[in-house]
XYZ file of C-alpha atoms in Angstrom:
693
model
C 128.724 119.246 -26.915
C 130.735 116.669 -25.592
C 133.211 119.083 -23.739
C 129.864 120.821 -22.431
C 128.625 117.501 -21.309
C 131.850 116.680 -19.344
C 131.848 120.193 -18.220
C 128.385 119.861 -16.597
C 129.309 116.402 -15.017
C 132.378 117.976 -13.398
C 130.660 120.900 -11.819
C 127.768 118.294 -10.539
C 130.836 116.196 -8.831
C 132.277 119.666 -7.247
C 128.761 120.459 -6.117
C 128.066 116.841 -4.470
C 127.589 117.259 -0.771
C 129.338 113.654 -0.235
C 132.572 114.171 -2.448
C 133.168 117.632 -0.439
C 133.013 115.938 2.885
C 135.410 113.371 1.624
C 137.625 115.762 0.192
C 137.069 117.332 4.104
C 138.392 114.145 5.542
C 141.117 113.396 3.327
C 142.365 117.185 4.130
C 141.866 116.744 7.725
C 143.437 113.020 8.078
C 145.739 112.268 5.649
C 147.291 115.680 4.609
C 146.320 117.593 7.925
C 145.583 120.625 6.304
C 143.315 121.803 8.848
C 142.096 125.005 6.995
C 141.665 123.469 3.866
C 139.587 120.871 5.739
C 137.223 123.476 6.656
C 136.632 124.752 3.467
C 135.454 121.314 2.212
C 133.001 120.767 5.146
C 131.606 124.230 4.504
C 130.808 123.016 0.938
C 128.897 119.893 2.245
C 126.967 122.174 4.697
C 125.676 124.143 1.862
C 124.912 121.666 -0.813
C 121.610 119.341 -0.638
C 123.385 116.676 1.622
C 120.961 114.854 4.119
C 121.088 116.246 7.647
C 123.079 113.085 8.903
C 126.178 114.204 6.669
C 125.480 117.976 7.514
C 125.885 117.383 11.329
C 128.882 115.475 10.835
C 130.541 118.262 8.372
C 129.832 120.704 11.261
C 131.200 118.360 13.868
C 134.346 118.036 11.889
C 134.283 121.618 11.325
C 134.442 122.078 15.419
C 137.066 119.198 15.806
C 139.421 121.265 13.291
C 138.994 124.367 15.010
C 139.705 122.818 18.537
C 143.011 121.399 16.996
C 144.098 124.576 15.620
C 143.350 126.451 19.149
C 140.200 128.704 17.996
C 138.316 127.599 21.046
C 135.131 130.065 20.484
C 134.901 128.791 16.935
C 135.180 125.074 17.849
C 132.404 125.674 20.653
C 129.869 127.584 18.387
C 130.328 124.293 15.766
C 129.349 122.048 18.797
C 126.243 124.303 19.690
C 125.263 124.243 15.975
C 125.023 120.739 15.812
C 123.234 120.326 19.170
C 120.502 122.983 17.922
C 120.487 122.224 14.186
C 120.501 119.043 14.180
C 118.822 117.418 17.550
C 117.335 114.250 15.304
C 121.054 113.003 14.662
C 121.447 111.545 18.201
C 125.379 110.310 18.170
C 126.436 113.146 16.479
C 124.900 115.286 18.525
C 125.972 113.307 21.821
C 129.689 113.750 20.440
C 129.185 117.492 20.030
C 128.033 118.123 23.603
C 130.632 115.699 24.950
C 133.354 118.119 23.207
C 131.706 120.957 24.412
C 131.588 120.228 27.772
C 135.112 119.518 27.712
C 135.509 122.915 26.520
C 133.680 124.819 28.902
C 134.886 122.756 31.593
C 131.177 121.873 32.856
C 131.452 118.151 32.834
C 135.108 116.864 32.871
C 134.155 113.441 33.764
C 131.124 112.568 31.978
C 133.264 114.014 28.322
C 135.880 111.781 27.324
C 138.593 113.200 24.733
C 138.416 111.401 21.507
C 142.241 110.411 22.140
C 140.369 108.566 24.975
C 137.280 106.961 23.673
C 138.515 105.694 20.154
C 140.896 102.993 22.067
C 138.122 102.244 24.245
C 135.635 101.848 21.364
C 137.893 99.184 19.397
C 138.379 97.403 22.547
C 134.650 97.382 22.720
C 134.083 95.996 18.963
C 135.333 92.267 20.577
C 132.969 92.485 23.692
C 130.469 89.686 23.632
C 127.507 91.866 24.428
C 125.441 92.517 21.225
C 124.514 96.224 21.765
C 127.721 97.173 23.355
C 129.719 95.931 20.260
C 126.868 97.487 17.801
C 127.317 100.732 19.673
C 131.096 100.767 19.054
C 130.470 100.348 15.542
C 127.972 102.931 15.182
C 130.393 105.094 17.323
C 133.505 104.879 15.144
C 131.721 104.861 12.138
C 130.411 108.591 13.296
C 133.850 109.758 14.273
C 134.858 108.766 10.744
C 138.229 108.860 8.866
C 140.224 110.180 11.773
C 140.383 107.128 13.012
C 140.946 105.097 10.014
C 144.533 104.201 10.788
C 143.503 102.624 14.142
C 140.747 100.850 12.316
C 143.228 99.126 9.719
C 145.371 97.902 12.646
C 142.300 96.479 14.701
C 141.229 94.496 11.327
C 144.185 92.789 11.497
C 144.176 91.851 15.033
C 144.328 88.049 16.110
C 141.201 88.230 17.633
C 138.428 87.486 15.081
C 135.359 89.437 16.882
C 137.409 92.518 16.885
C 139.012 92.098 13.651
C 135.311 91.507 12.420
C 134.085 94.792 14.415
C 136.765 97.050 12.719
C 136.083 95.662 8.941
C 132.390 96.704 9.387
C 133.139 100.046 10.236
C 136.026 100.445 7.301
C 132.903 99.022 5.375
C 130.784 101.650 6.302
C 133.555 104.406 5.509
C 134.012 102.782 2.013
C 137.379 101.669 3.033
C 137.586 98.242 1.236
C 140.805 96.981 0.869
C 141.842 93.864 2.836
C 138.187 93.262 4.187
C 137.610 89.863 2.080
C 140.083 88.225 4.096
C 138.750 89.386 7.355
C 135.103 88.550 6.841
C 135.923 85.207 5.460
C 138.508 84.522 8.651
C 135.362 85.478 10.651
C 132.866 83.617 8.523
C 134.913 80.134 9.033
C 134.860 80.859 12.356
C 131.054 81.176 12.834
C 131.719 84.204 14.700
C 129.017 85.766 12.477
C 125.473 87.799 13.608
C 123.066 88.676 11.098
C 124.762 92.172 10.767
C 127.837 90.849 10.270
C 126.476 88.599 7.394
C 124.708 91.441 5.936
C 127.893 93.635 5.831
C 129.664 90.699 4.362
C 127.266 90.510 1.600
C 127.188 94.186 1.221
C 130.940 94.181 0.315
C 130.251 91.138 -2.288
C 127.792 93.103 -3.813
C 129.519 96.461 -4.261
C 133.188 95.136 -4.652
C 133.477 92.462 -7.641
C 137.124 91.998 -6.865
C 136.444 90.680 -3.169
C 134.427 87.660 -5.127
C 137.001 85.769 -6.415
C 138.544 85.688 -2.918
C 135.111 84.390 -1.679
C 134.707 81.874 -4.071
C 138.297 80.367 -3.378
C 136.986 79.966 0.358
C 133.948 77.920 -0.213
C 135.065 74.646 0.638
C 136.007 75.988 4.593
C 132.093 77.160 4.800
C 129.118 74.644 5.757
C 126.365 74.658 3.228
C 123.987 76.475 5.412
C 126.705 79.227 5.708
C 126.269 79.685 1.874
C 122.907 79.342 1.843
C 122.727 82.023 4.199
C 125.193 84.159 1.915
C 123.236 83.407 -1.122
C 119.861 84.470 -0.065
C 121.688 87.999 1.007
C 123.284 88.568 -2.376
C 121.757 86.180 -5.289
C 123.987 88.339 -7.472
C 127.162 85.946 -6.563
C 125.736 83.557 -9.036
C 127.106 85.575 -11.820
C 130.740 85.057 -10.844
C 132.093 82.661 -12.622
C 134.512 81.450 -10.109
C 132.074 81.217 -7.489
C 128.895 79.637 -9.190
C 131.840 76.820 -10.689
C 133.306 76.098 -7.024
C 129.356 76.059 -5.932
C 128.172 73.410 -8.140
C 131.812 71.362 -7.752
C 130.296 71.173 -3.995
C 127.000 69.969 -5.572
C 127.786 67.487 -7.305
C 130.271 66.027 -4.394
C 127.959 66.414 -1.508
C 124.204 65.822 -0.757
C 123.036 68.670 1.123
C 119.938 70.479 0.143
C 121.287 73.973 1.647
C 123.563 73.385 -1.364
C 120.754 73.627 -3.536
C 119.147 76.222 -2.190
C 122.323 78.425 -2.145
C 122.583 77.166 -6.068
C 119.041 78.669 -7.289
C 119.482 81.724 -5.584
C 120.274 83.629 -8.723
C 121.016 80.284 -10.900
C 119.950 80.786 -14.724
C 119.470 78.600 -18.039
C 123.199 78.664 -18.497
C 124.074 77.364 -14.905
C 121.421 74.685 -15.545
C 122.392 73.870 -18.844
C 126.242 73.337 -17.382
C 125.085 71.620 -14.203
C 122.465 68.596 -15.947
C 125.886 66.673 -18.056
C 127.876 66.944 -14.637
C 125.000 65.527 -12.468
C 123.718 63.059 -14.915
C 126.765 61.981 -17.266
C 128.266 59.556 -14.855
C 128.150 56.201 -13.751
C 125.637 56.998 -10.968
C 123.342 59.542 -12.102
C 122.071 61.784 -9.853
C 118.622 62.462 -10.913
C 116.889 63.404 -7.685
C 119.471 65.999 -7.193
C 118.525 67.464 -10.587
C 114.819 67.654 -9.982
C 115.313 69.185 -6.294
C 117.283 71.920 -8.215
C 114.602 72.547 -10.691
C 111.590 72.750 -7.857
C 114.058 75.598 -6.640
C 115.060 77.675 -9.290
C 112.934 80.984 -10.367
C 111.660 79.739 -13.738
C 111.727 83.478 -14.930
C 115.435 83.128 -15.016
C 115.369 79.856 -17.006
C 114.593 80.644 -20.414
C 116.187 77.457 -22.230
C 116.769 77.623 -26.086
C 115.014 74.885 -27.775
C 118.506 72.476 -28.015
C 118.781 72.847 -24.121
C 115.288 72.308 -23.583
C 115.254 69.168 -25.682
C 118.626 67.846 -24.134
C 116.971 68.366 -20.542
C 113.388 66.617 -22.037
C 115.638 63.944 -22.812
C 117.221 63.536 -19.191
C 114.135 64.224 -17.461
C 112.185 61.636 -19.213
C 115.156 58.723 -18.538
C 115.233 59.928 -14.910
C 111.557 60.039 -14.298
C 111.359 56.162 -15.695
C 113.027 55.292 -12.430
C 110.570 54.532 -9.725
C 112.688 55.676 -6.974
C 112.952 59.142 -8.657
C 109.381 59.506 -10.021
C 107.566 58.127 -6.720
C 108.956 61.093 -4.218
C 108.933 63.745 -7.184
C 104.845 62.907 -7.506
C 104.418 62.208 -3.774
C 105.386 65.728 -3.428
C 102.214 67.103 -5.259
C 102.037 66.190 -8.917
C 100.096 69.242 -10.096
C 102.801 71.425 -8.743
C 105.673 69.401 -10.261
C 103.824 69.011 -13.588
C 103.887 72.763 -14.198
C 107.705 72.542 -13.378
C 108.358 69.515 -15.482
C 106.035 71.359 -18.495
C 107.900 74.623 -18.065
C 111.580 72.909 -18.564
C 110.256 69.976 -20.929
C 109.111 70.378 -24.784
C 105.395 69.789 -25.171
C 105.955 66.442 -26.902
C 108.068 64.955 -24.556
C 105.793 66.191 -21.629
C 102.450 65.269 -22.650
C 103.412 62.008 -24.665
C 106.478 60.631 -22.796
C 106.080 61.657 -19.187
C 102.034 62.219 -18.895
C 101.203 59.363 -20.890
C 103.232 57.142 -18.424
C 102.437 58.189 -15.565
C 98.410 58.147 -16.613
C 99.283 54.395 -16.528
C 100.344 54.788 -12.875
C 98.675 51.232 -10.604
C 97.681 53.954 -8.043
C 94.519 55.580 -9.050
C 95.001 58.675 -6.899
C 98.528 59.168 -8.746
C 96.666 58.809 -12.224
C 93.682 61.475 -11.095
C 96.131 64.091 -9.785
C 98.212 63.755 -13.023
C 95.346 64.553 -15.167
C 93.861 67.257 -13.026
C 97.230 68.899 -12.843
C 97.757 68.708 -16.408
C 94.558 70.270 -17.511
C 95.288 73.317 -15.126
C 98.262 73.934 -17.399
C 98.243 75.987 -20.676
C 100.743 74.218 -22.987
C 100.656 73.800 -26.628
C 98.902 70.574 -27.987
C 97.353 69.837 -24.663
C 93.648 69.725 -26.369
C 94.788 66.998 -29.409
C 96.690 65.131 -26.467
C 93.214 65.304 -24.119
C 91.384 63.577 -26.864
C 93.954 61.436 -27.817
C 93.567 59.656 -24.605
C 90.293 60.014 -24.289
C 89.950 57.859 -27.667
C 92.428 55.256 -26.437
C 91.588 51.877 -25.260
C 94.512 51.784 -22.904
C 93.683 54.685 -20.838
C 92.069 54.032 -17.632
C 88.320 54.912 -16.619
C 88.998 56.872 -14.010
C 91.360 59.208 -16.188
C 88.425 59.354 -19.216
C 86.011 60.401 -16.471
C 88.214 63.295 -15.385
C 89.038 64.650 -18.734
C 85.285 64.715 -19.278
C 85.160 67.083 -16.366
C 87.003 69.307 -17.669
C 85.984 69.060 -21.409
C 83.919 72.309 -21.736
C 86.758 74.535 -21.599
C 87.591 73.281 -25.018
C 86.532 74.357 -28.205
C 86.360 71.066 -30.259
C 87.169 70.484 -33.719
C 84.971 68.165 -35.737
C 86.882 64.933 -35.265
C 87.120 65.833 -31.382
C 83.329 66.032 -31.355
C 83.636 62.615 -32.956
C 85.826 61.464 -30.337
C 83.601 62.691 -27.663
C 80.306 61.477 -29.240
C 81.639 57.958 -29.680
C 82.909 57.953 -25.979
C 79.505 59.046 -24.510
C 77.506 56.775 -26.324
C 79.753 54.054 -25.042
C 79.462 55.060 -21.428
C 75.772 55.419 -21.668
C 75.453 51.991 -23.055
C 77.372 50.265 -20.433
C 76.066 52.368 -17.276
C 72.858 53.911 -17.944
C 70.987 51.873 -15.792
C 74.259 51.501 -13.468
C 73.168 53.378 -9.682
C 76.921 53.262 -9.293
C 77.625 55.180 -12.650
C 79.064 58.847 -12.562
C 75.832 61.220 -12.423
C 77.931 63.929 -13.869
C 78.941 62.190 -17.098
C 75.417 60.851 -17.492
C 74.248 64.083 -17.380
C 76.632 65.857 -20.217
C 76.444 62.461 -22.320
C 72.428 63.477 -22.306
C 72.702 67.187 -22.983
C 75.510 66.596 -25.537
C 74.511 63.842 -27.509
C 71.095 65.141 -28.827
C 73.193 67.797 -30.521
C 74.715 65.372 -32.502
C 72.697 62.379 -33.054
C 70.483 62.511 -35.694
C 66.679 62.620 -35.225
C 66.189 59.245 -36.360
C 69.100 57.494 -34.547
C 68.063 54.642 -33.020
C 70.218 55.416 -30.084
C 68.209 58.370 -29.471
C 65.759 56.947 -27.641
C 68.420 55.661 -25.209
C 70.073 59.086 -24.808
C 66.526 60.843 -24.333
C 66.069 58.014 -21.773
C 68.804 59.224 -19.824
C 68.110 63.122 -20.118
C 64.662 62.267 -18.466
C 66.637 60.686 -15.745
C 68.916 63.745 -15.262
C 66.227 66.280 -15.761
C 67.539 67.643 -18.766
C 65.870 71.110 -19.995
C 63.933 70.804 -23.248
C 64.945 73.930 -24.420
C 68.774 72.784 -24.947
C 67.816 70.469 -27.708
C 67.109 71.208 -31.322
C 63.390 70.967 -32.443
C 63.635 67.819 -34.289
C 64.940 66.262 -31.155
C 62.482 67.998 -29.119
C 59.872 66.010 -30.532
C 61.298 62.860 -29.794
C 62.311 64.242 -26.371
C 58.198 64.820 -25.508
C 57.563 61.326 -26.668
C 60.133 59.909 -24.482
C 58.620 62.021 -21.535
C 54.941 60.473 -22.313
C 56.845 57.093 -21.968
C 58.198 58.085 -19.125
C 55.209 58.479 -16.919
C 55.257 55.075 -16.798
C 58.522 55.280 -14.223
C 57.725 56.915 -10.947
C 61.510 57.996 -10.944
C 61.134 60.099 -13.914
C 57.110 61.244 -13.857
C 57.895 64.869 -11.914
C 60.375 65.855 -14.847
C 58.495 64.014 -17.672
C 55.731 66.014 -16.942
C 57.812 69.283 -16.697
C 58.927 68.577 -20.236
C 55.293 67.888 -21.515
C 54.460 71.180 -20.202
C 56.485 72.558 -23.122
C 54.241 74.695 -25.672
C 55.245 72.602 -28.490
C 53.935 69.239 -27.121
C 50.580 69.555 -27.019
C 49.866 66.496 -29.438
C 51.731 64.498 -26.642
C 49.768 65.901 -23.865
C 46.460 65.019 -25.955
C 47.968 61.207 -25.019
C 48.020 61.502 -21.068
C 44.821 59.990 -20.692
C 46.371 56.617 -22.119
C 49.188 56.687 -19.675
C 47.088 57.168 -16.325
C 46.154 53.767 -15.586
C 49.497 53.154 -15.153
C 50.679 55.957 -12.778
C 48.294 54.141 -10.258
C 47.670 56.385 -6.897
C 50.701 58.983 -7.055
C 49.991 62.197 -6.204
C 51.217 63.250 -9.505
C 48.174 62.179 -11.250
C 46.445 65.210 -9.977
C 48.892 67.339 -11.728
C 48.808 64.914 -15.438
C 45.289 65.123 -15.365
C 45.334 68.658 -15.381
C 48.027 68.914 -18.135
C 45.755 66.495 -20.007
C 42.333 68.444 -19.226
C 43.844 71.778 -20.270
C 44.708 70.657 -23.301
C 41.407 68.698 -24.361
C 39.211 71.663 -23.426
C 41.193 73.729 -26.105
C 41.904 71.205 -28.561
C 39.668 70.540 -31.859
C 36.700 68.428 -31.898
C 37.818 65.404 -33.141
C 41.065 65.515 -31.014
C 39.519 65.664 -27.902
C 37.315 63.082 -29.113
C 40.093 60.838 -29.663
C 41.885 61.804 -26.819
C 39.252 61.200 -24.245
C 38.589 57.841 -25.940
C 41.896 56.867 -24.604
C 40.693 57.856 -20.767
C 37.874 55.192 -21.000
C 39.955 52.321 -19.614
C 40.664 54.365 -16.761
C 36.989 55.721 -16.298
C 35.942 52.399 -15.939
C 39.067 51.415 -13.906
C 39.854 51.014 -9.776
C 41.807 53.749 -10.089
C 40.332 55.749 -7.841
C 42.437 59.094 -8.004
C 42.685 59.377 -11.800
C 39.051 58.853 -11.824
C 38.129 61.487 -9.407
C 40.172 64.233 -10.999
C 39.017 63.046 -14.565
C 35.460 64.017 -13.533
C 36.615 67.144 -11.909
C 38.844 68.482 -14.337
C 36.926 67.496 -17.330
C 33.560 68.833 -15.354
C 31.586 70.701 -18.458
C 32.948 68.598 -21.111
C 30.488 67.044 -23.084
C 31.828 63.809 -24.215
C 30.375 60.539 -25.542
C 33.165 58.493 -23.285
C 32.810 60.633 -20.823
C 28.918 60.297 -20.162
C 28.748 56.919 -20.501
C 31.428 56.570 -17.975
C 29.408 59.019 -15.486
C 26.344 56.835 -15.680
C 28.025 53.705 -14.751
C 29.991 55.498 -12.099
C 27.072 56.650 -10.208
C 26.709 53.058 -9.054
C 30.265 53.061 -8.258
C 30.701 51.918 -4.303
C 33.239 54.968 -4.001
C 31.004 57.587 -2.518
C 33.512 60.227 -3.828
C 33.095 59.210 -7.189
C 29.448 58.428 -6.999
C 29.213 62.445 -6.122
C 31.562 63.379 -9.253
C 29.825 61.070 -11.409
C 26.218 62.949 -10.294
C 27.743 66.362 -10.934
C 28.845 65.558 -14.346
C 25.393 63.755 -15.042
C 23.682 67.184 -13.905
C 25.748 69.522 -15.920
C 24.742 67.667 -19.063
C 20.827 68.165 -18.515
C 20.453 64.904 -19.998
C 16.683 63.520 -19.560
C 18.563 59.800 -19.374
C 20.125 61.752 -15.864
C 17.114 62.361 -13.830
C 16.247 58.334 -13.174
C 19.910 58.412 -12.020
C 19.595 61.340 -9.876
C 16.432 59.877 -8.416
C 17.890 56.638 -7.677
C 20.941 58.473 -5.967
C 18.441 60.081 -3.314
C 18.691 56.317 -1.729
C 22.499 56.843 -1.672
C 23.956 55.440 1.472
C 25.562 58.393 2.018
C 24.072 61.628 3.241
C 25.924 64.548 1.493
C 25.360 62.497 -1.941
C 21.791 62.126 -1.162
C 21.806 66.096 0.002
C 23.544 67.026 -3.298
C 20.975 64.503 -5.512
C 18.298 66.507 -4.081
C 19.549 69.960 -5.133
C 20.709 68.627 -8.611
C 16.755 67.700 -9.125
C 15.766 71.072 -7.925
C 18.165 72.449 -11.021
C 16.286 70.028 -12.945
C 12.626 70.174 -12.098
C 10.650 67.103 -13.022
C 7.452 65.802 -11.991
C 8.788 62.085 -11.424
C 11.335 63.300 -8.476
C 8.754 64.875 -6.215
C 7.625 61.512 -4.567
C 10.904 60.321 -3.555
C 11.794 63.972 -2.451
C 8.747 63.909 -0.507
C 9.917 60.705 1.022
C 13.247 62.138 1.817
C 11.301 64.930 4.171
C 11.638 62.079 6.492
C 15.592 61.487 6.374
C 17.160 61.984 9.929
C 19.502 63.965 8.558
C 18.480 67.810 8.747
C 20.531 68.791 5.576
C 19.207 66.354 3.719
C 15.605 67.453 4.576
C 16.969 70.790 3.900
C 18.052 69.958 0.196
C 14.629 67.961 -0.361
C 12.481 71.202 0.919
C 14.409 73.293 -1.712
C 14.239 70.910 -4.078
C 10.708 70.523 -3.804
C 10.185 74.216 -3.571
C 11.976 74.821 -6.700
C 9.817 72.085 -8.352
C 6.535 73.396 -7.486
C 7.556 77.355 -8.667
C 8.687 75.696 -11.805
C 5.492 73.986 -12.215
C 3.459 76.695 -10.628
C 5.240 79.017 -12.978
C 4.006 76.865 -15.761
C 0.652 76.441 -14.825
C 0.255 80.196 -14.657
C 1.792 80.858 -18.262
C -0.550 78.083 -19.664
C -3.528 79.992 -17.689
C -2.469 83.106 -19.325
C -2.237 81.365 -22.866
C -5.687 80.246 -22.238
C -7.187 83.498 -21.796
C -5.153 85.041 -24.535
C -6.697 82.630 -27.144
C -9.926 83.267 -25.927
C -9.847 86.966 -26.438
C -8.765 86.413 -29.600
C -11.912 83.956 -30.439
C -14.113 87.294 -29.269
């Protein structure tokens, strides 16, 4: 099986077009065996090579035929390049040039390779970027036939020329001796972007070139090193390079060196550099932190021992204000994520974060706790509740913690801590207009779920709940009952009256709604009185008889008071309800100075059809308000009484047309009533006479 596999591998190599092309170059350039070279180029053409390689192979065949004196074969090869590979512009241009020479058509435009190559090599040193880059491309296309010239050019004293030649050799995969050429040009700062990319490609492709580069690091600027590291981050995996770079990091203060280092640095590099920066007379803590900020965290998987050691170093470093200050100013939220990654949870939370939360700058404290809360780190929840329970923690930090507390699933001890803090906060700040409204709301929502229904503190909590409009549905039934009672008491406060009425609409608050009447007097002329009375009246109408009597009895002081709005609304909303308290109040109210109250009282009296109401209605015919006289007349028409006839007749003399019309209608109804009585009476007498006969 192994022999078969090896045979297949050998066959694959033989069929590789790139291999066939290189073998053709070897035979053509090194051995001078042109026939053999033509055969290898033919194999490259038959394989699955890309068009660029096939175009070069066919061009090289034409060049071989030309050297052998086979003009027709050479011309055909060049025509094939032009016709079959039109997209390969450089190779096509070369083929056109050779074809023109062979056909004798454009001798001035066509330049023999023997003449063109020296000119192209000289162009490698040209200051014109396009001309230089064009020369590099052309020489690369011409290929291995110019290798001797290129090797000589790479050793030229002109740095730009040698650099250009080195780039062509690199393209042709001729790596030997190239690194010193690049280093010399790099040192002279004659590099352009394509040159730097070529150098990086050499270092990537040839590991043997890296030690030479590492030995030359002292000759380059920090910026140059950063640039090369950016192009090829694998340099840090070369021990000689990483050691040389770290020497410069320790010795120099240049951010570009750090940037060069963290392009590819990993945990082993960090572990090696930490003691070099910190175990010295003047530890370089700031430099270490700068390095940490730029590293790729995915490459920094420290083991437990290394993480513990780094944690101690960082705690020591960040205890220095001159180190921690700039670090915090650069953004605590980002810094914390970095430190949490590199430190053990205990050192990070209880060592570093605890100390930073005592920072005198309030903005820093808040930024720190905000940053910590965004992290996913073991022990964070326990730590959060420890600082919440601590008397040394600043109030602003605690408030910030509370804003994120809903993200946690709390243990019983943690719920106890939260309950204690919320109660403490309410007792201190419940009546403070500057208190944190969000915390008050959270406390008022949370504490009813924790305090027993008979807790002495629950009334305070529920009052705050009303202030912040906590929904009754969020409370358990036993607590709901006390919440309804608190809502009833809250009717006395204008600020909470609206939400209190909303709470009292709850289906389970009927008992409390029946007591609203006793609180109306304290509501004055607040427009919400209308809503309160309507809520009260709707409940009274559906209540049992004894409950209704008790509820209406509590409205007695209101009905006798000077509270106009409450009295009017009670008569309106309770119209049709028969109750002694209402009846007595209505009889008194018909003499009230307020015309509106007199009218509503008359309506109530009229509805009762009480004989005692007739004198009140007759008296109302003299009311100073025409509308009330009019309504009294209508009511007497609906309750016919002989006693009402004289004053109604007098009312026919009223200057008010509507009052006269009402009196006329009432008299008409009364007459019809008595006429009907007389008719029935006569019918009855006639009936008796018939019976007697």
